[in-house]
């Protein structure tokens, strides 16, 4: 689309890079929406057909995660922030894509149930546990003879619906270019110039594309492959079930997303029989009704060794920035850190030290 009159000089470009791996994914969409809500003029370069990060996302927002089932990073701040963010976006975009739902995790023993009765009362976790079921509550759907943990402030984002809504809005405003962003054509001086347009800054939300031939290829982004299944089974539960795999409802009747695998390099691109077998076996251990696999998907997430996002300025140019590395929790992390990045662009506050790319400056050779 053509650029609206008066937008030849914009506040910034948002680029997805030559491979478009992250597309205007959860990271770029959250940042674009936050900036638009502040009245910023932006141009977004995107190629959604190459999006391989959102292809694996079931959009889960879960404040208690991991093998040790601990409170996720910044949960007290992240979860109120994401609920407000997505609710406001739904209202303005006149659609629905965020679905608050409890996460149900069945216990595997009486001992585990007893431990959670104690843990749920702790100051750290009580806000995120709505109930400890001491007996089977969901026996029609899942194997829960010892009861289950009911996690609050959870839910899921319809990721394709969210991305589509933001992309359509950007296109309607004339702020979206559906094309490769060619880094070699970027002129990054005191003013950012690209194909006849100028901006004050450019922010790369380019996922795995940044690993090769980009301004930020020195950052330690690690590809993490994941596979998911879309299944049909005879249940209409309005919860997210999670143990071994997650089972997330979709907008279609009796249709759910199952995931995910976690595979570091080297890995085989595309869906695999091993991935399908892994997910099917764990789904059988979780649910009682028979199921039918109707689709298998895969994707690659950009992760970081310290499991913290990557935000900040390039060491050699303070007009070139990055927003990347949200990994497996992009849906939860993106709204809050888009806000923090926007505040930093407005010079309201500094970036948090733990996510600032200055922590990896020693890797930059110039």
PDB file of N, CA, C and O in Angstrom, residues 27 31 73 203-205 216 218-219 304 308-314 320-326 333-345 350-360:
ATOM      1  N   UNK A  27       5.826 -10.455  18.671  1.00  0.00           N
ATOM      2  CA  UNK A  27       6.715  -9.362  19.055  1.00  0.00           C
ATOM      3  C   UNK A  27       6.415  -8.101  18.251  1.00  0.00           C
ATOM      4  O   UNK A  27       6.118  -7.041  18.802  1.00  0.00           O
ATOM      5  N   UNK A  31       4.495  -4.513  19.472  1.00  0.00           N
ATOM      6  CA  UNK A  31       5.199  -3.232  19.403  1.00  0.00           C
ATOM      7  C   UNK A  31       4.476  -2.264  18.475  1.00  0.00           C
ATOM      8  O   UNK A  31       4.287  -1.089  18.813  1.00  0.00           O
ATOM      9  N   UNK A  73       8.753 -15.723  35.160  1.00  0.00           N
ATOM     10  CA  UNK A  73       9.458 -14.451  35.267  1.00  0.00           C
ATOM     11  C   UNK A  73       8.486 -13.265  35.192  1.00  0.00           C
ATOM     12  O   UNK A  73       7.684 -13.162  34.271  1.00  0.00           O
ATOM     13  N   UNK A 203      13.595  -0.588  14.248  1.00  0.00           N
ATOM     14  CA  UNK A 203      13.629  -1.651  15.245  1.00  0.00           C
ATOM     15  C   UNK A 203      13.458  -2.984  14.532  1.00  0.00           C
ATOM     16  O   UNK A 203      12.470  -3.201  13.825  1.00  0.00           O
ATOM     17  N   UNK A 204      14.419  -3.866  14.719  1.00  0.00           N
ATOM     18  CA  UNK A 204      14.371  -5.185  14.109  1.00  0.00           C
ATOM     19  C   UNK A 204      13.657  -6.159  15.040  1.00  0.00           C
ATOM     20  O   UNK A 204      14.127  -6.438  16.144  1.00  0.00           O
ATOM     21  N   UNK A 205      12.510  -6.640  14.585  1.00  0.00           N
ATOM     22  CA  UNK A 205      11.755  -7.694  15.282  1.00  0.00           C
ATOM     23  C   UNK A 205      11.803  -8.922  14.379  1.00  0.00           C
ATOM     24  O   UNK A 205      10.771  -9.461  13.985  1.00  0.00           O
ATOM     25  N   UNK A 216      22.350  -7.522  14.067  1.00  0.00           N
ATOM     26  CA  UNK A 216      22.364  -8.143  15.393  1.00  0.00           C
ATOM     27  C   UNK A 216      22.725  -9.629  15.344  1.00  0.00           C
ATOM     28  O   UNK A 216      22.343 -10.394  16.223  1.00  0.00           O
ATOM     29  N   UNK A 218      25.361 -10.977  16.064  1.00  0.00           N
ATOM     30  CA  UNK A 218      26.275 -11.314  17.158  1.00  0.00           C
ATOM     31  C   UNK A 218      25.534 -11.691  18.450  1.00  0.00           C
ATOM     32  O   UNK A 218      26.136 -12.235  19.372  1.00  0.00           O
ATOM     33  N   UNK A 219      24.236 -11.426  18.496  1.00  0.00           N
ATOM     34  CA  UNK A 219      23.472 -11.789  19.692  1.00  0.00           C
ATOM     35  C   UNK A 219      23.247 -13.305  19.741  1.00  0.00           C
ATOM     36  O   UNK A 219      23.047 -13.948  18.710  1.00  0.00           O
ATOM     37  N   UNK A 304      16.934 -17.397  23.882  1.00  0.00           N
ATOM     38  CA  UNK A 304      18.198 -16.855  24.372  1.00  0.00           C
ATOM     39  C   UNK A 304      18.653 -17.710  25.543  1.00  0.00           C
ATOM     40  O   UNK A 304      17.833 -18.226  26.312  1.00  0.00           O
ATOM     41  N   UNK A 308      15.875 -14.538  28.662  1.00  0.00           N
ATOM     42  CA  UNK A 308      15.375 -13.174  28.782  1.00  0.00           C
ATOM     43  C   UNK A 308      15.333 -12.538  27.402  1.00  0.00           C
ATOM     44  O   UNK A 308      16.196 -12.800  26.570  1.00  0.00           O
ATOM     45  N   UNK A 309      14.351 -11.671  27.135  1.00  0.00           N
ATOM     46  CA  UNK A 309      14.257 -11.022  25.819  1.00  0.00           C
ATOM     47  C   UNK A 309      15.471 -10.151  25.521  1.00  0.00           C
ATOM     48  O   UNK A 309      16.276  -9.825  26.409  1.00  0.00           O
ATOM     49  N   UNK A 310      15.555  -9.756  24.270  1.00  0.00           N
ATOM     50  CA  UNK A 310      16.647  -8.914  23.785  1.00  0.00           C
ATOM     51  C   UNK A 310      16.078  -7.572  23.342  1.00  0.00           C
ATOM     52  O   UNK A 310      15.348  -7.497  22.350  1.00  0.00           O
ATOM     53  N   UNK A 311      16.386  -6.513  24.073  1.00  0.00           N
ATOM     54  CA  UNK A 311      15.936  -5.170  23.741  1.00  0.00           C
ATOM     55  C   UNK A 311      17.127  -4.229  23.830  1.00  0.00           C
ATOM     56  O   UNK A 311      17.992  -4.399  24.697  1.00  0.00           O
ATOM     57  N   UNK A 312      17.156  -3.241  22.959  1.00  0.00           N
ATOM     58  CA  UNK A 312      18.179  -2.216  23.104  1.00  0.00           C
ATOM     59  C   UNK A 312      18.768  -1.735  21.795  1.00  0.00           C
ATOM     60  O   UNK A 312      18.340  -2.128  20.702  1.00  0.00           O
ATOM     61  N   UNK A 313      19.763  -0.882  21.924  1.00  0.00           N
ATOM     62  CA  UNK A 313      20.403  -0.227  20.788  1.00  0.00           C
ATOM     63  C   UNK A 313      21.626  -0.983  20.309  1.00  0.00           C
ATOM     64  O   UNK A 313      22.346  -1.606  21.095  1.00  0.00           O
ATOM     65  N   UNK A 314      21.873  -0.886  19.024  1.00  0.00           N
ATOM     66  CA  UNK A 314      23.103  -1.424  18.457  1.00  0.00           C
ATOM     67  C   UNK A 314      24.289  -0.637  19.020  1.00  0.00           C
ATOM     68  O   UNK A 314      24.212   0.594  19.148  1.00  0.00           O
ATOM     69  N   UNK A 320      19.430   2.342  15.603  1.00  0.00           N
ATOM     70  CA  UNK A 320      19.101   0.966  15.210  1.00  0.00           C
ATOM     71  C   UNK A 320      18.897   0.150  16.481  1.00  0.00           C
ATOM     72  O   UNK A 320      19.785   0.075  17.329  1.00  0.00           O
ATOM     73  N   UNK A 321      17.724  -0.452  16.626  1.00  0.00           N
ATOM     74  CA  UNK A 321      17.388  -1.172  17.856  1.00  0.00           C
ATOM     75  C   UNK A 321      16.844  -2.550  17.530  1.00  0.00           C
ATOM     76  O   UNK A 321      16.551  -2.879  16.372  1.00  0.00           O
ATOM     77  N   UNK A 322      16.689  -3.349  18.580  1.00  0.00           N
ATOM     78  CA  UNK A 322      16.217  -4.714  18.425  1.00  0.00           C
ATOM     79  C   UNK A 322      15.166  -5.030  19.482  1.00  0.00           C
ATOM     80  O   UNK A 322      15.210  -4.514  20.606  1.00  0.00           O
ATOM     81  N   UNK A 323      14.207  -5.882  19.105  1.00  0.00           N
ATOM     82  CA  UNK A 323      13.204  -6.431  20.020  1.00  0.00           C
ATOM     83  C   UNK A 323      13.028  -7.882  19.595  1.00  0.00           C
ATOM     84  O   UNK A 323      12.382  -8.176  18.597  1.00  0.00           O
ATOM     85  N   UNK A 324      13.607  -8.807  20.339  1.00  0.00           N
ATOM     86  CA  UNK A 324      13.725 -10.175  19.859  1.00  0.00           C
ATOM     87  C   UNK A 324      13.883 -11.128  21.045  1.00  0.00           C
ATOM     88  O   UNK A 324      13.907 -10.707  22.208  1.00  0.00           O
ATOM     89  N   UNK A 325      13.980 -12.416  20.742  1.00  0.00           N
ATOM     90  CA  UNK A 325      14.339 -13.412  21.740  1.00  0.00           C
ATOM     91  C   UNK A 325      13.279 -13.726  22.771  1.00  0.00           C
ATOM     92  O   UNK A 325      13.612 -14.149  23.882  1.00  0.00           O
ATOM     93  N   UNK A 326      11.997 -13.590  22.432  1.00  0.00           N
ATOM     94  CA  UNK A 326      10.942 -13.861  23.408  1.00  0.00           C
ATOM     95  C   UNK A 326      10.644 -15.348  23.562  1.00  0.00           C
ATOM     96  O   UNK A 326       9.900 -15.748  24.451  1.00  0.00           O
ATOM     97  N   UNK A 333       5.055 -12.251  27.142  1.00  0.00           N
ATOM     98  CA  UNK A 333       6.098 -11.243  27.305  1.00  0.00           C
ATOM     99  C   UNK A 333       5.915 -10.022  26.419  1.00  0.00           C
ATOM    100  O   UNK A 333       6.269  -8.898  26.807  1.00  0.00           O
ATOM    101  N   UNK A 334       5.373 -10.220  25.216  1.00  0.00           N
ATOM    102  CA  UNK A 334       5.360  -9.144  24.219  1.00  0.00           C
ATOM    103  C   UNK A 334       4.628  -7.883  24.668  1.00  0.00           C
ATOM    104  O   UNK A 334       5.148  -6.774  24.477  1.00  0.00           O
ATOM    105  N   UNK A 335       3.422  -7.963  25.255  1.00  0.00           N
ATOM    106  CA  UNK A 335       2.731  -6.709  25.620  1.00  0.00           C
ATOM    107  C   UNK A 335       3.525  -5.859  26.607  1.00  0.00           C
ATOM    108  O   UNK A 335       3.665  -4.644  26.410  1.00  0.00           O
ATOM    109  N   UNK A 336       4.037  -6.472  27.662  1.00  0.00           N
ATOM    110  CA  UNK A 336       4.746  -5.707  28.684  1.00  0.00           C
ATOM    111  C   UNK A 336       6.033  -5.103  28.137  1.00  0.00           C
ATOM    112  O   UNK A 336       6.327  -3.920  28.358  1.00  0.00           O
ATOM    113  N   UNK A 337       6.807  -5.898  27.399  1.00  0.00           N
ATOM    114  CA  UNK A 337       8.078  -5.371  26.918  1.00  0.00           C
ATOM    115  C   UNK A 337       7.910  -4.445  25.723  1.00  0.00           C
ATOM    116  O   UNK A 337       8.770  -3.595  25.472  1.00  0.00           O
ATOM    117  N   UNK A 338       6.810  -4.548  24.992  1.00  0.00           N
ATOM    118  CA  UNK A 338       6.497  -3.532  23.983  1.00  0.00           C
ATOM    119  C   UNK A 338       6.251  -2.191  24.664  1.00  0.00           C
ATOM    120  O   UNK A 338       6.693  -1.134  24.196  1.00  0.00           O
ATOM    121  N   UNK A 339       5.545  -2.247  25.793  1.00  0.00           N
ATOM    122  CA  UNK A 339       5.301  -1.026  26.572  1.00  0.00           C
ATOM    123  C   UNK A 339       6.616  -0.439  27.087  1.00  0.00           C
ATOM    124  O   UNK A 339       6.846   0.780  27.002  1.00  0.00           O
ATOM    125  N   UNK A 340       7.485  -1.311  27.630  1.00  0.00           N
ATOM    126  CA  UNK A 340       8.765  -0.812  28.152  1.00  0.00           C
ATOM    127  C   UNK A 340       9.629  -0.236  27.043  1.00  0.00           C
ATOM    128  O   UNK A 340      10.297   0.794  27.241  1.00  0.00           O
ATOM    129  N   UNK A 341       9.617  -0.878  25.890  1.00  0.00           N
ATOM    130  CA  UNK A 341      10.411  -0.367  24.772  1.00  0.00           C
ATOM    131  C   UNK A 341       9.859   0.961  24.279  1.00  0.00           C
ATOM    132  O   UNK A 341      10.615   1.893  23.969  1.00  0.00           O
ATOM    133  N   UNK A 342       8.539   1.073  24.225  1.00  0.00           N
ATOM    134  CA  UNK A 342       7.921   2.338  23.800  1.00  0.00           C
ATOM    135  C   UNK A 342       8.221   3.452  24.801  1.00  0.00           C
ATOM    136  O   UNK A 342       8.475   4.602  24.407  1.00  0.00           O
ATOM    137  N   UNK A 343       8.194   3.144  26.092  1.00  0.00           N
ATOM    138  CA  UNK A 343       8.546   4.137  27.109  1.00  0.00           C
ATOM    139  C   UNK A 343       9.988   4.584  26.943  1.00  0.00           C
ATOM    140  O   UNK A 343      10.316   5.771  27.110  1.00  0.00           O
ATOM    141  N   UNK A 344      10.849   3.647  26.617  1.00  0.00           N
ATOM    142  CA  UNK A 344      12.260   3.986  26.410  1.00  0.00           C
ATOM    143  C   UNK A 344      12.426   4.875  25.173  1.00  0.00           C
ATOM    144  O   UNK A 344      13.184   5.854  25.200  1.00  0.00           O
ATOM    145  N   UNK A 345      11.688   4.569  24.106  1.00  0.00           N
ATOM    146  CA  UNK A 345      11.752   5.406  22.914  1.00  0.00           C
ATOM    147  C   UNK A 345      11.267   6.820  23.205  1.00  0.00           C
ATOM    148  O   UNK A 345      11.763   7.792  22.624  1.00  0.00           O
ATOM    149  N   UNK A 350      14.549   3.968  31.521  1.00  0.00           N
ATOM    150  CA  UNK A 350      15.569   3.109  30.940  1.00  0.00           C
ATOM    151  C   UNK A 350      15.022   1.700  30.745  1.00  0.00           C
ATOM    152  O   UNK A 350      14.047   1.298  31.383  1.00  0.00           O
ATOM    153  N   UNK A 351      15.676   0.946  29.876  1.00  0.00           N
ATOM    154  CA  UNK A 351      15.327  -0.459  29.712  1.00  0.00           C
ATOM    155  C   UNK A 351      15.800  -1.258  30.919  1.00  0.00           C
ATOM    156  O   UNK A 351      16.853  -0.959  31.487  1.00  0.00           O
ATOM    157  N   UNK A 352      15.048  -2.269  31.333  1.00  0.00           N
ATOM    158  CA  UNK A 352      15.507  -3.121  32.432  1.00  0.00           C
ATOM    159  C   UNK A 352      16.853  -3.757  32.088  1.00  0.00           C
ATOM    160  O   UNK A 352      17.057  -4.245  30.968  1.00  0.00           O
ATOM    161  N   UNK A 353      17.745  -3.771  33.046  1.00  0.00           N
ATOM    162  CA  UNK A 353      19.096  -4.291  32.817  1.00  0.00           C
ATOM    163  C   UNK A 353      19.066  -5.734  32.342  1.00  0.00           C
ATOM    164  O   UNK A 353      19.831  -6.135  31.457  1.00  0.00           O
ATOM    165  N   UNK A 354      18.158  -6.537  32.897  1.00  0.00           N
ATOM    166  CA  UNK A 354      18.169  -7.965  32.599  1.00  0.00           C
ATOM    167  C   UNK A 354      17.738  -8.301  31.173  1.00  0.00           C
ATOM    168  O   UNK A 354      17.943  -9.430  30.703  1.00  0.00           O
ATOM    169  N   UNK A 355      17.135  -7.332  30.445  1.00  0.00           N
ATOM    170  CA  UNK A 355      16.752  -7.593  29.059  1.00  0.00           C
ATOM    171  C   UNK A 355      17.537  -6.729  28.070  1.00  0.00           C
ATOM    172  O   UNK A 355      17.440  -6.936  26.860  1.00  0.00           O
ATOM    173  N   UNK A 356      18.301  -5.784  28.563  1.00  0.00           N
ATOM    174  CA  UNK A 356      19.085  -4.904  27.691  1.00  0.00           C
ATOM    175  C   UNK A 356      20.202  -5.704  27.028  1.00  0.00           C
ATOM    176  O   UNK A 356      20.912  -6.461  27.683  1.00  0.00           O
ATOM    177  N   UNK A 357      20.371  -5.527  25.711  1.00  0.00           N
ATOM    178  CA  UNK A 357      21.390  -6.291  24.999  1.00  0.00           C
ATOM    179  C   UNK A 357      22.811  -5.905  25.410  1.00  0.00           C
ATOM    180  O   UNK A 357      23.762  -6.597  25.030  1.00  0.00           O
ATOM    181  N   UNK A 358      22.958  -4.856  26.198  1.00  0.00           N
ATOM    182  CA  UNK A 358      24.291  -4.514  26.701  1.00  0.00           C
ATOM    183  C   UNK A 358      24.896  -5.656  27.507  1.00  0.00           C
ATOM    184  O   UNK A 358      26.117  -5.729  27.659  1.00  0.00           O
ATOM    185  N   UNK A 359      24.056  -6.574  28.019  1.00  0.00           N
ATOM    186  CA  UNK A 359      24.589  -7.698  28.770  1.00  0.00           C
ATOM    187  C   UNK A 359      25.409  -8.638  27.889  1.00  0.00           C
ATOM    188  O   UNK A 359      26.180  -9.460  28.391  1.00  0.00           O
ATOM    189  N   UNK A 360      25.257  -8.510  26.553  1.00  0.00           N
ATOM    190  CA  UNK A 360      26.012  -9.337  25.622  1.00  0.00           C
ATOM    191  C   UNK A 360      26.995  -8.501  24.795  1.00  0.00           C
ATOM    192  O   UNK A 360      27.475  -8.968  23.756  1.00  0.00           O
TER     193      UNK A 360
END
